[in-house]
Amino acid sequence: MSETTTNPHGIAEGHPDQRPMIVLEGVSKTYPGQTIPAVAELDLAVPRGSIVMLVGPSGCGKTTTLKMMNRLIEPTTGRILLDGEDVTGVNADQLRRRIGYVIQQVGLFPHFTVGENIAVVPRMLGWDRQRIRQRVDELLELVGLHPREFRDRYPRQLSGGQQQRVGVARALAADPPVMLMDEPFGAIDPVTRERLHDEFLEIQRTVRKTICFVTHDLQEAIKLGDHIAIFTAGGRLAQYDTPEGILSRPANDFVAEFVGSGAAVRRLHLIALSTLDLDEIATGSSPTAAALVTVPLSGSVYDAVDAMLDAQTSVVAVVDDDGQAVGALRWNTLVEKLQLRGLHP
Amino acid sequence: MSVGGVPGLITVSRRRKGMRSYADLLSTPLIVLLGGAAVALWVSTRTLDDIEARALQPSAILSDLGQHLILTAYSTLFVIVIAVPLGILLSRKGARRIRNVVLAVGGFAQALPPYGVLVLIAFAPAPFGFNPFSVIMGLVAAALLPVLRNTVVGLRQVDPALIEAARGMGMSGRATLFRVELPLAVPVMMAGIRVALVLNVGTAVLATFVGGGGLGSLIVRAQTLNRPIVLVTAGAIVAALALMVDWLAGVAERLVRARTS
Amino acid sequence: MDPISYLRENVGTVLFYGEQHFLVVLCAIALGSAISIGFALLVSMDAGSQRWSLDWIVGAVREGALVVTAAALTVPSLALLVLLLPLFGLGAATTVTALTIYSLYTVLRNSVAGLSSVDASVLESAKGLGMGRLRRLIWIQFPLAWPVILNGIRVATLIDVAIAAVAALVRGPGLGQLVLTGLSRYGAANAFNQVLVGTLGCLVVAAVFEIFYAVVERLTVPRGIRV
């Protein structure tokens, strides 16, 4: 068996800050009355400050794996290390107060106000009132809900999207280093989900948590994850890699099939426009810059292609945050640019 | 949310299939058996004097029991005859306002003591009076609401889509009522009838105070004799009867339920 | 004499019996609710353990208690009262005991139903946030179940108000005394009025309780779950 600082997946180690935040070592779970394990001999290391997406078909053990990390489900065998500490034997309630937890059904306490919901863990940790109040307002701001407007509302007075924002704020309340999220945006309509994704990434840029995120939606996994762990039935890991790696180098047939057709198109999501060598916008030519369809520089090639097809045009202008055009992308030079980028990543 | 009331009044949440229903089925006879055995054991350790022996004569008890059952049967029958058609009328669309009043008052009326109702009716002019007829009327008055209420609730909870489908197939209103709504409402109605039956067995114990006889007479005799042994035996017999009637009604209810769902 | 003038002349007596009636029911409901709710809390604690055998035993105890208390509610009031006589004697003690027994099932059933109907996702997130069993019970399960429990207490009270009238037959306190006196004076002046006032008085007592519970509900049900 390996030492605590090694990990089976070759993620950088050594310096404590480089040490993985969560390590699963030979973790199995067999439910009572069943012979086939839901999760079998799983090794997994989650790097500090990154988002790891647990993906797979239903019944693949991804949720079981997630719930073993905060011991809502007790592993049958194996060790789970949190920041180097074996947590399989510690008090489960104390452990969970150090780990944020967000679920699909949100599970806000209906008899508590939004503020009281967020304050639950700080209250259990014995923070003083002033500090709790400050923290609640800070978190509401962070998730984009105006404290004065939302603090004293009850959950039933919120929309689904707002409820899940509060759910995320509640999980972040005591500033836990780790967050576990079980299909948090699964029950939310596609438009709102898209927006929540962007906000979620924005929040993560500020808080830099170590996040495990269960989803069955590969699209979501590619968009949000720094790493993706694809599970096959029986809780085995089929591939654990970056989104790019999963899309371009599926480790086996299962992953290839799971990724399905269109992997190349999906990979366009991963190529930021800012990494391309954009064309200049020719002045005086027709159509003029002002009339061009625009996409933001922060977007991906996917967004640019989508905009082109949508407007049935062969050129889009790429604009920065101030709306200033920084370049153009043309349909007929796109493949060339991708080739070029492939050669000089 | 309205969970509560007399057992069986709203039964949807309580009666589940599986292990529980069998435990339910066996428990009442078990309780009666154990209680009966305890009382019998206690009585057998004592030697009865003449008065006690006479009071506990099987023939006397059986005659009281017979009266009691007759009172219960008639009153329950009348309750059904009155409350079911009334409930059907109240469940129709046009009766919404009266229905709501009846349902609201129905809960509150549980606080009306059957004892008082019984005596009041006996005090009314002829044909009422201290006779079995006013006893039966008193019992009917005391047990009417559960059946009425469950009939209305049972009919109202039938899926409107089913009724619409029936009408869509060309069934008349009457045919829909008899072939779709009523059969589907039967389990809930049965639960109400069971409650009424149990209420009637209990209230009939008080019939003796207004000249109606029944097992209450046994208790009153025991009380006047001031013999604890007779009193406890009388109480135990009445309790056992009520439990067994409830049990039989429960079995019947289950059979009906099994057939309709 | 008509009932109204009877009432006017005997307002003191009627109020006295009414107050007795109210108090005897209040005692029984307080006792019965304390027992039932306490028991329900014990057997409804969100286990979340993987000790299946323990869960099974707790479940069996819970179902058993429901069956036994339901059976008790089936026993006719006069029968239960005379069965309790050898133990508690004539008067208030027997009355309160019997009424307590009658209140058990309704409160217990509503408590168990209320506590177990708390949304699973709410309990899961409570657990995921690190709340222990006891804290989940006190912070989450009980407040959310409270409206259902309170409704059980309300219905049990209505049932007890009616049954308390019979207690007069074992010299219990309350409005039943008026009915009993009226009955024993059949044909005499005011006998009918006594029975009428004694019977309808129970409805007045019940109405007082209803008002009381409406106030309690207003004060104790958290705003977020008020309908």
XYZ file of N, CA and C in Angstrom, chain C residues 86-181:
288
model
N -61.205 0.187 40.264
C -60.469 -0.471 41.348
C -59.094 0.154 41.583
N -58.539 0.732 40.540
C -57.197 1.299 40.670
C -57.217 2.721 41.228
N -58.148 3.540 40.748
C -58.091 4.965 41.091
C -59.297 5.462 41.884
N -60.314 4.624 42.055
C -61.475 5.038 42.835
C -62.361 6.018 42.094
N -63.509 6.353 42.739
C -64.435 7.292 42.118
C -63.812 8.676 42.038
N -64.162 9.429 40.980
C -63.773 10.831 40.953
C -62.782 11.219 39.869
N -62.053 12.292 40.168
C -61.249 12.955 39.143
C -60.087 12.091 38.655
N -59.444 11.327 39.554
C -58.254 10.571 39.152
C -58.591 9.587 38.038
N -59.681 8.840 38.236
C -60.105 7.893 37.207
C -60.431 8.626 35.911
N -61.149 9.747 36.046
C -61.536 10.511 34.857
C -60.313 10.962 34.064
N -59.359 11.574 34.761
C -58.178 12.075 34.065
C -57.408 10.921 33.428
N -57.298 9.814 34.147
C -56.573 8.671 33.585
C -57.240 8.180 32.299
N -58.561 8.007 32.360
C -59.269 7.506 31.178
C -59.110 8.475 30.000
N -59.292 9.769 30.269
C -59.184 10.749 29.182
C -57.765 10.786 28.624
N -56.783 10.600 29.502
C -55.401 10.552 29.030
C -55.219 9.385 28.068
N -55.731 8.232 28.476
C -55.609 7.047 27.619
C -56.274 7.288 26.258
N -57.450 7.935 26.285
C -58.139 8.178 25.011
C -57.387 9.158 24.110
N -56.598 10.031 24.717
C -55.901 11.019 23.890
C -54.637 10.451 23.236
N -54.151 9.336 23.771
C -52.839 8.839 23.331
C -52.761 8.578 21.829
N -53.713 7.813 21.312
C -53.590 7.348 19.926
C -53.519 8.507 18.925
N -54.467 9.437 19.063
C -54.544 10.514 18.083
C -53.270 11.360 18.073
N -52.787 11.697 19.257
C -51.575 12.513 19.327
C -50.374 11.713 18.827
N -50.322 10.448 19.242
C -49.188 9.614 18.841
C -49.147 9.445 17.324
N -50.310 9.147 16.744
C -50.349 8.917 15.303
C -49.919 10.164 14.539
N -50.444 11.310 14.952
C -50.056 12.540 14.261
C -48.591 12.875 14.475
N -48.092 12.597 15.670
C -46.687 12.903 15.942
C -45.788 12.032 15.074
N -46.087 10.742 15.038
C -45.272 9.833 14.236
C -45.364 10.223 12.756
N -46.605 10.498 12.301
C -46.781 10.874 10.895
C -46.040 12.172 10.597
N -46.171 13.152 11.478
C -45.530 14.444 11.258
C -44.016 14.332 11.240
N -43.494 13.611 12.219
C -42.040 13.509 12.319
C -41.454 12.725 11.152
N -42.196 11.715 10.665
C -41.632 10.904 9.591
C -41.900 11.512 8.221
N -42.763 12.525 8.161
C -43.059 13.097 6.840
C -42.117 14.253 6.497
N -41.166 14.523 7.381
C -40.213 15.594 7.076
C -39.400 15.183 5.846
N -39.307 16.102 4.899
C -38.665 15.860 3.618
C -37.275 15.237 3.776
N -37.054 14.132 3.056
C -35.785 13.407 3.177
C -34.596 14.287 2.799
N -34.785 15.158 1.806
C -33.652 15.979 1.374
C -33.283 16.998 2.452
N -34.287 17.451 3.202
C -34.005 18.386 4.297
C -33.179 17.684 5.371
N -33.561 16.449 5.671
C -32.812 15.708 6.681
C -31.410 15.380 6.187
N -31.317 15.040 4.893
C -29.992 14.707 4.376
C -29.075 15.916 4.445
N -29.612 17.084 4.099
C -28.710 18.229 4.132
C -28.378 18.600 5.570
N -29.331 18.393 6.488
C -29.020 18.652 7.897
C -27.851 17.773 8.346
N -27.923 16.534 7.933
C -26.877 15.586 8.288
C -25.566 15.967 7.600
N -25.677 16.330 6.334
C -24.498 16.701 5.570
C -23.810 17.940 6.125
N -24.578 18.795 6.835
C -23.981 19.987 7.431
C -23.373 19.678 8.796
N -23.524 18.419 9.220
C -22.883 18.034 10.472
C -23.773 18.147 11.696
N -25.099 18.105 11.513
C -25.984 18.091 12.680
C -26.084 16.670 13.206
N -25.956 16.521 14.507
C -26.126 15.201 15.129
C -27.599 14.858 15.207
N -27.865 13.599 15.570
C -29.237 13.116 15.699
C -30.144 14.014 16.512
N -29.665 14.361 17.713
C -30.486 15.108 18.649
C -30.771 16.505 18.096
N -29.732 17.116 17.516
C -29.913 18.449 16.974
C -30.860 18.424 15.782
N -30.738 17.374 14.954
C -31.673 17.246 13.823
C -33.093 17.167 14.350
N -33.269 16.405 15.424
C -34.606 16.220 15.983
C -35.167 17.546 16.495
N -34.343 18.299 17.222
C -34.823 19.508 17.888
C -34.887 20.701 16.933
N -33.886 20.841 16.079
C -33.852 22.008 15.182
C -34.733 21.810 13.956
N -34.787 20.590 13.469
C -35.416 20.372 12.156
C -36.711 19.563 12.256
N -36.597 18.323 12.713
C -37.771 17.434 12.651
C -38.946 17.964 13.459
N -38.684 18.297 14.728
C -39.806 18.694 15.574
C -40.508 19.963 15.090
N -39.774 21.052 14.813
C -40.486 22.253 14.347
C -41.287 22.019 13.065
N -40.744 21.179 12.172
C -41.464 20.940 10.912
C -42.684 20.058 11.135
N -42.623 19.176 12.143
C -43.758 18.280 12.411
C -44.804 18.952 13.294
N -44.430 20.046 13.925
C -45.281 20.646 14.946
C -46.717 20.948 14.488
N -46.935 21.518 13.303
C -48.327 21.783 12.901
C -49.177 20.510 12.877
N -48.596 19.414 12.410
C -49.349 18.155 12.354
C -49.606 17.631 13.770
N -48.589 17.740 14.623
C -48.746 17.287 16.007
C -49.836 18.096 16.701
N -49.776 19.410 16.501
C -50.757 20.288 17.141
C -52.174 19.940 16.682
N -52.304 19.608 15.415
C -53.629 19.215 14.920
C -54.099 17.941 15.612
N -53.183 17.017 15.853
C -53.523 15.802 16.598
C -54.007 16.131 17.992
N -53.325 17.049 18.652
C -53.727 17.453 20.006
C -55.129 18.060 19.969
N -55.377 18.847 18.927
C -56.699 19.487 18.771
C -57.810 18.443 18.669
N -57.593 17.471 17.762
C -58.631 16.450 17.561
C -58.807 15.620 18.827
N -57.702 15.278 19.483
C -57.779 14.507 20.721
C -58.581 15.275 21.766
N -58.419 16.585 21.784
C -59.157 17.409 22.742
C -60.659 17.333 22.487
N -61.049 17.426 21.208
C -62.473 17.332 20.868
C -63.047 16.005 21.362
N -62.301 14.922 21.097
C -62.762 13.597 21.512
C -62.903 13.553 23.037
N -61.915 14.079 23.739
C -61.930 14.039 25.201
C -63.052 14.894 25.790
N -63.342 16.027 25.159
C -64.420 16.881 25.673
C -65.734 16.104 25.671
N -65.962 15.322 24.602
C -67.191 14.540 24.524
C -67.192 13.418 25.565
N -66.074 12.724 25.655
C -66.023 11.567 26.553
C -66.117 12.000 28.017
N -65.570 13.178 28.319
C -65.554 13.640 29.707
C -66.960 13.720 30.289
N -67.974 13.879 29.427
C -69.343 13.978 29.921
C -69.772 12.685 30.614
N -69.239 11.562 30.142
C -69.622 10.264 30.707
C -69.016 10.085 32.098
N -67.931 10.809 32.367
C -67.212 10.624 33.625
C -68.090 10.857 34.845
N -69.167 11.635 34.663
C -70.056 11.884 35.788
C -70.585 10.579 36.370
N -70.668 9.541 35.537
C -71.196 8.257 36.002
C -70.272 7.584 37.018
N -69.007 8.008 37.056
C -68.124 7.527 38.127
C -67.734 8.697 39.033
N -68.688 9.628 39.190
C -68.523 10.803 40.048
C -67.364 11.683 39.597
N -67.098 11.688 38.297
C -66.056 12.573 37.784
C -66.587 13.989 37.704
N -65.701 14.977 37.625
C -66.126 16.366 37.539
C -66.582 16.713 36.126
N -67.235 17.870 35.991
C -67.538 18.372 34.660
C -69.018 18.469 34.338
N -69.306 18.844 33.086
C -70.677 19.121 32.654
C -71.556 17.874 32.665
N -70.946 16.694 32.661
C -71.710 15.458 32.746
C -72.581 15.424 33.999
N -72.115 16.093 35.034
C -72.901 16.167 36.277
C -74.277 16.774 36.019
N -74.313 17.795 35.152
C -75.597 18.425 34.836
C -76.505 17.435 34.123
N -75.947 16.693 33.161
C -76.741 15.719 32.416
C -77.265 14.654 33.383
N -76.370 14.177 34.240
C -76.743 13.126 35.189
C -77.852 13.600 36.130
N -77.707 14.835 36.663
C -78.728 15.377 37.553
C -80.061 15.486 36.823
